[in-house]
mmCIF file with all atom_site columns, C-alpha atoms in Angstrom:
data_model
loop_
_atom_site.group_PDB
_atom_site.id
_atom_site.type_symbol
_atom_site.label_atom_id
_atom_site.label_alt_id
_atom_site.label_comp_id
_atom_site.label_asym_id
_atom_site.label_entity_id
_atom_site.label_seq_id
_atom_site.pdbx_PDB_ins_code
_atom_site.Cartn_x
_atom_site.Cartn_y
_atom_site.Cartn_z
_atom_site.occupancy
_atom_site.B_iso_or_equiv
_atom_site.pdbx_formal_charge
_atom_site.auth_seq_id
_atom_site.auth_comp_id
_atom_site.auth_asym_id
_atom_site.auth_atom_id
_atom_site.pdbx_PDB_model_num
ATOM 1  C CA . UNK A 1 1  ? 0.000  0.000  0.000   1.00 0.00 ? 1  UNK A CA 1
ATOM 2  C CA . UNK A 1 2  ? 1.403  3.421  -0.978  1.00 0.00 ? 2  UNK A CA 1
ATOM 3  C CA . UNK A 1 3  ? 2.096  6.034  1.673   1.00 0.00 ? 3  UNK A CA 1
ATOM 4  C CA . UNK A 1 4  ? -0.228 8.882  0.671   1.00 0.00 ? 4  UNK A CA 1
ATOM 5  C CA . UNK A 1 5  ? 0.741  10.983 3.699   1.00 0.00 ? 5  UNK A CA 1
ATOM 6  C CA . UNK A 1 6  ? 4.293  11.622 2.426   1.00 0.00 ? 6  UNK A CA 1
ATOM 7  C CA . UNK A 1 7  ? 4.884  15.204 1.369   1.00 0.00 ? 7  UNK A CA 1
ATOM 8  C CA . UNK A 1 8  ? 6.412  15.650 -2.047  1.00 0.00 ? 8  UNK A CA 1
ATOM 9  C CA . UNK A 1 9  ? 10.082 16.698 -1.899  1.00 0.00 ? 9  UNK A CA 1
ATOM 10 C CA . UNK A 1 10 ? 11.592 19.530 -3.912  1.00 0.00 ? 10 UNK A CA 1
ATOM 11 C CA . UNK A 1 11 ? 15.319 20.259 -4.140  1.00 0.00 ? 11 UNK A CA 1
ATOM 12 C CA . UNK A 1 12 ? 16.221 23.891 -4.801  1.00 0.00 ? 12 UNK A CA 1
ATOM 13 C CA . UNK A 1 13 ? 19.771 24.498 -6.071  1.00 0.00 ? 13 UNK A CA 1
ATOM 14 C CA . UNK A 1 14 ? 20.661 28.178 -5.972  1.00 0.00 ? 14 UNK A CA 1
ATOM 15 C CA . UNK A 1 15 ? 23.116 30.471 -4.186  1.00 0.00 ? 15 UNK A CA 1
ATOM 16 C CA . UNK A 1 16 ? 20.773 33.476 -3.861  1.00 0.00 ? 16 UNK A CA 1
ATOM 17 C CA . UNK A 1 17 ? 19.672 33.609 -0.206  1.00 0.00 ? 17 UNK A CA 1
ATOM 18 C CA . UNK A 1 18 ? 16.668 35.862 -0.924  1.00 0.00 ? 18 UNK A CA 1
ATOM 19 C CA . UNK A 1 19 ? 15.449 33.532 -3.683  1.00 0.00 ? 19 UNK A CA 1
ATOM 20 C CA . UNK A 1 20 ? 15.917 30.498 -1.430  1.00 0.00 ? 20 UNK A CA 1
ATOM 21 C CA . UNK A 1 21 ? 13.954 32.095 1.420   1.00 0.00 ? 21 UNK A CA 1
ATOM 22 C CA . UNK A 1 22 ? 11.145 33.000 -0.973  1.00 0.00 ? 22 UNK A CA 1
ATOM 23 C CA . UNK A 1 23 ? 11.020 29.491 -2.446  1.00 0.00 ? 23 UNK A CA 1
ATOM 24 C CA . UNK A 1 24 ? 11.082 27.855 0.976   1.00 0.00 ? 24 UNK A CA 1
ATOM 25 C CA . UNK A 1 25 ? 8.283  30.104 2.268   1.00 0.00 ? 25 UNK A CA 1
ATOM 26 C CA . UNK A 1 26 ? 6.180  29.536 -0.832  1.00 0.00 ? 26 UNK A CA 1
ATOM 27 C CA . UNK A 1 27 ? 6.746  25.805 -1.252  1.00 0.00 ? 27 UNK A CA 1
ATOM 28 C CA . UNK A 1 28 ? 6.809  24.700 2.394   1.00 0.00 ? 28 UNK A CA 1
ATOM 29 C CA . UNK A 1 29 ? 4.473  27.130 4.133   1.00 0.00 ? 29 UNK A CA 1
ATOM 30 C CA . UNK A 1 30 ? 1.954  27.768 1.356   1.00 0.00 ? 30 UNK A CA 1
ATOM 31 C CA . UNK A 1 31 ? 2.070  24.541 -0.660  1.00 0.00 ? 31 UNK A CA 1
ATOM 32 C CA . UNK A 1 32 ? 3.188  22.007 1.987   1.00 0.00 ? 32 UNK A CA 1
ATOM 33 C CA . UNK A 1 33 ? 6.143  20.540 0.073   1.00 0.00 ? 33 UNK A CA 1
ATOM 34 C CA . UNK A 1 34 ? 9.277  19.313 1.810   1.00 0.00 ? 34 UNK A CA 1
ATOM 35 C CA . UNK A 1 35 ? 12.087 21.573 0.544   1.00 0.00 ? 35 UNK A CA 1
ATOM 36 C CA . UNK A 1 36 ? 15.797 20.736 0.450   1.00 0.00 ? 36 UNK A CA 1
ATOM 37 C CA . UNK A 1 37 ? 18.211 23.598 -0.185  1.00 0.00 ? 37 UNK A CA 1
ATOM 38 C CA . UNK A 1 38 ? 21.638 23.279 -1.783  1.00 0.00 ? 38 UNK A CA 1
ATOM 39 C CA . UNK A 1 39 ? 23.713 26.463 -2.110  1.00 0.00 ? 39 UNK A CA 1
ATOM 40 C CA . UNK A 1 40 ? 26.998 24.899 -3.294  1.00 0.00 ? 40 UNK A CA 1
ATOM 41 C CA . UNK A 1 41 ? 27.110 23.651 -6.862  1.00 0.00 ? 41 UNK A CA 1
ATOM 42 C CA . UNK A 1 42 ? 29.782 21.043 -6.147  1.00 0.00 ? 42 UNK A CA 1
ATOM 43 C CA . UNK A 1 43 ? 27.516 19.209 -3.657  1.00 0.00 ? 43 UNK A CA 1
ATOM 44 C CA . UNK A 1 44 ? 24.284 19.507 -5.635  1.00 0.00 ? 44 UNK A CA 1
ATOM 45 C CA . UNK A 1 45 ? 24.523 16.226 -7.563  1.00 0.00 ? 45 UNK A CA 1
ATOM 46 C CA . UNK A 1 46 ? 25.243 14.189 -4.422  1.00 0.00 ? 46 UNK A CA 1
ATOM 47 C CA . UNK A 1 47 ? 22.492 16.076 -2.567  1.00 0.00 ? 47 UNK A CA 1
ATOM 48 C CA . UNK A 1 48 ? 19.881 15.184 -5.197  1.00 0.00 ? 48 UNK A CA 1
ATOM 49 C CA . UNK A 1 49 ? 21.077 11.591 -5.460  1.00 0.00 ? 49 UNK A CA 1
ATOM 50 C CA . UNK A 1 50 ? 20.827 11.158 -1.666  1.00 0.00 ? 50 UNK A CA 1
ATOM 51 C CA . UNK A 1 51 ? 17.492 12.951 -1.105  1.00 0.00 ? 51 UNK A CA 1
ATOM 52 C CA . UNK A 1 52 ? 15.731 11.627 -4.244  1.00 0.00 ? 52 UNK A CA 1
ATOM 53 C CA . UNK A 1 53 ? 13.372 14.603 -4.585  1.00 0.00 ? 53 UNK A CA 1
ATOM 54 C CA . UNK A 1 54 ? 10.228 14.578 -6.713  1.00 0.00 ? 54 UNK A CA 1
ATOM 55 C CA . UNK A 1 55 ? 11.377 17.767 -8.467  1.00 0.00 ? 55 UNK A CA 1
ATOM 56 C CA . UNK A 1 56 ? 14.566 19.838 -8.824  1.00 0.00 ? 56 UNK A CA 1
ATOM 57 C CA . UNK A 1 57 ? 14.486 23.611 -9.291  1.00 0.00 ? 57 UNK A CA 1
ATOM 58 C CA . UNK A 1 58 ? 17.913 24.971 -10.165 1.00 0.00 ? 58 UNK A CA 1
ATOM 59 C CA . UNK A 1 59 ? 19.753 28.054 -11.291 1.00 0.00 ? 59 UNK A CA 1
ATOM 60 C CA . UNK A 1 60 ? 22.356 28.095 -14.060 1.00 0.00 ? 60 UNK A CA 1
ATOM 61 C CA . UNK A 1 61 ? 24.639 30.726 -12.472 1.00 0.00 ? 61 UNK A CA 1
ATOM 62 C CA . UNK A 1 62 ? 25.918 29.575 -9.095  1.00 0.00 ? 62 UNK A CA 1
ATOM 63 C CA . UNK A 1 63 ? 28.919 31.172 -7.432  1.00 0.00 ? 63 UNK A CA 1
ATOM 64 C CA . UNK A 1 64 ? 29.228 33.655 -10.295 1.00 0.00 ? 64 UNK A CA 1
ATOM 65 C CA . UNK A 1 65 ? 29.814 30.890 -12.833 1.00 0.00 ? 65 UNK A CA 1
ATOM 66 C CA . UNK A 1 66 ? 27.537 28.760 -14.986 1.00 0.00 ? 66 UNK A CA 1
ATOM 67 C CA . UNK A 1 67 ? 27.938 25.602 -12.912 1.00 0.00 ? 67 UNK A CA 1
ATOM 68 C CA . UNK A 1 68 ? 24.249 24.806 -13.357 1.00 0.00 ? 68 UNK A CA 1
ATOM 69 C CA . UNK A 1 69 ? 25.041 23.217 -16.716 1.00 0.00 ? 69 UNK A CA 1
ATOM 70 C CA . UNK A 1 70 ? 27.397 20.772 -14.988 1.00 0.00 ? 70 UNK A CA 1
ATOM 71 C CA . UNK A 1 71 ? 24.730 19.876 -12.426 1.00 0.00 ? 71 UNK A CA 1
ATOM 72 C CA . UNK A 1 72 ? 22.141 19.458 -15.176 1.00 0.00 ? 72 UNK A CA 1
ATOM 73 C CA . UNK A 1 73 ? 24.464 17.157 -17.155 1.00 0.00 ? 73 UNK A CA 1
ATOM 74 C CA . UNK A 1 74 ? 25.319 15.021 -14.120 1.00 0.00 ? 74 UNK A CA 1
ATOM 75 C CA . UNK A 1 75 ? 21.667 14.593 -13.164 1.00 0.00 ? 75 UNK A CA 1
ATOM 76 C CA . UNK A 1 76 ? 20.453 13.787 -16.679 1.00 0.00 ? 76 UNK A CA 1
ATOM 77 C CA . UNK A 1 77 ? 23.300 11.341 -17.427 1.00 0.00 ? 77 UNK A CA 1
ATOM 78 C CA . UNK A 1 78 ? 22.786 9.310  -14.233 1.00 0.00 ? 78 UNK A CA 1
ATOM 79 C CA . UNK A 1 79 ? 20.066 6.633  -14.696 1.00 0.00 ? 79 UNK A CA 1
ATOM 80 C CA . UNK A 1 80 ? 19.067 7.055  -11.023 1.00 0.00 ? 80 UNK A CA 1
ATOM 81 C CA . UNK A 1 81 ? 18.448 10.797 -11.249 1.00 0.00 ? 81 UNK A CA 1
ATOM 82 C CA . UNK A 1 82 ? 17.412 11.109 -14.920 1.00 0.00 ? 82 UNK A CA 1
ATOM 83 C CA . UNK A 1 83 ? 13.688 10.507 -14.200 1.00 0.00 ? 83 UNK A CA 1
ATOM 84 C CA . UNK A 1 84 ? 13.514 13.407 -11.722 1.00 0.00 ? 84 UNK A CA 1
ATOM 85 C CA . UNK A 1 85 ? 11.783 16.380 -13.379 1.00 0.00 ? 85 UNK A CA 1
ATOM 86 C CA . UNK A 1 86 ? 13.878 19.553 -13.451 1.00 0.00 ? 86 UNK A CA 1
ATOM 87 C CA . UNK A 1 87 ? 12.990 23.219 -13.754 1.00 0.00 ? 87 UNK A CA 1
ATOM 88 C CA . UNK A 1 88 ? 15.733 25.696 -14.649 1.00 0.00 ? 88 UNK A CA 1
ATOM 89 C CA . UNK A 1 89 ? 14.890 28.999 -13.000 1.00 0.00 ? 89 UNK A CA 1
ATOM 90 C CA . UNK A 1 90 ? 17.590 31.468 -13.965 1.00 0.00 ? 90 UNK A CA 1
ATOM 91 C CA . UNK A 1 91 ? 18.240 35.083 -14.832 1.00 0.00 ? 91 UNK A CA 1
ATOM 92 C CA . UNK A 1 92 ? 21.153 34.011 -17.081 1.00 0.00 ? 92 UNK A CA 1
ATOM 93 C CA . UNK A 1 93 ? 19.105 34.841 -20.187 1.00 0.00 ? 93 UNK A CA 1
ATOM 94 C CA . UNK A 1 94 ? 22.014 34.985 -22.658 1.00 0.00 ? 94 UNK A CA 1
ATOM 95 C CA . UNK A 1 95 ? 23.306 31.589 -21.582 1.00 0.00 ? 95 UNK A CA 1
ATOM 96 C CA . UNK A 1 96 ? 19.859 30.015 -21.837 1.00 0.00 ? 96 UNK A CA 1
ATOM 97 C CA . UNK A 1 97 ? 19.405 31.346 -25.372 1.00 0.00 ? 97 UNK A CA 1
ATOM 98 C CA . UNK A 1 98 ? 22.756 29.881 -26.427 1.00 0.00 ? 98 UNK A CA 1
#
């Protein structure tokens, strides 16, 4: 029998503290999701693999660089994490167009 009482888990990968606070308030308080925050790009892949969230929301620019592409590649190339839906939420417009 499936556990219907489990809250859906969302991993948010971003280094913007204001954005993270907003997402946590919105997703946990208003929508009742369980939110996992990862501010360091170099731990994001392991974080997602360990927590197995139902959704990943991530930025492209982390730490002033476009490390989000690396995270995206790692998660989509790994058969364990590939099925996890991902939303890229970024202000790096030029990079996204390219």
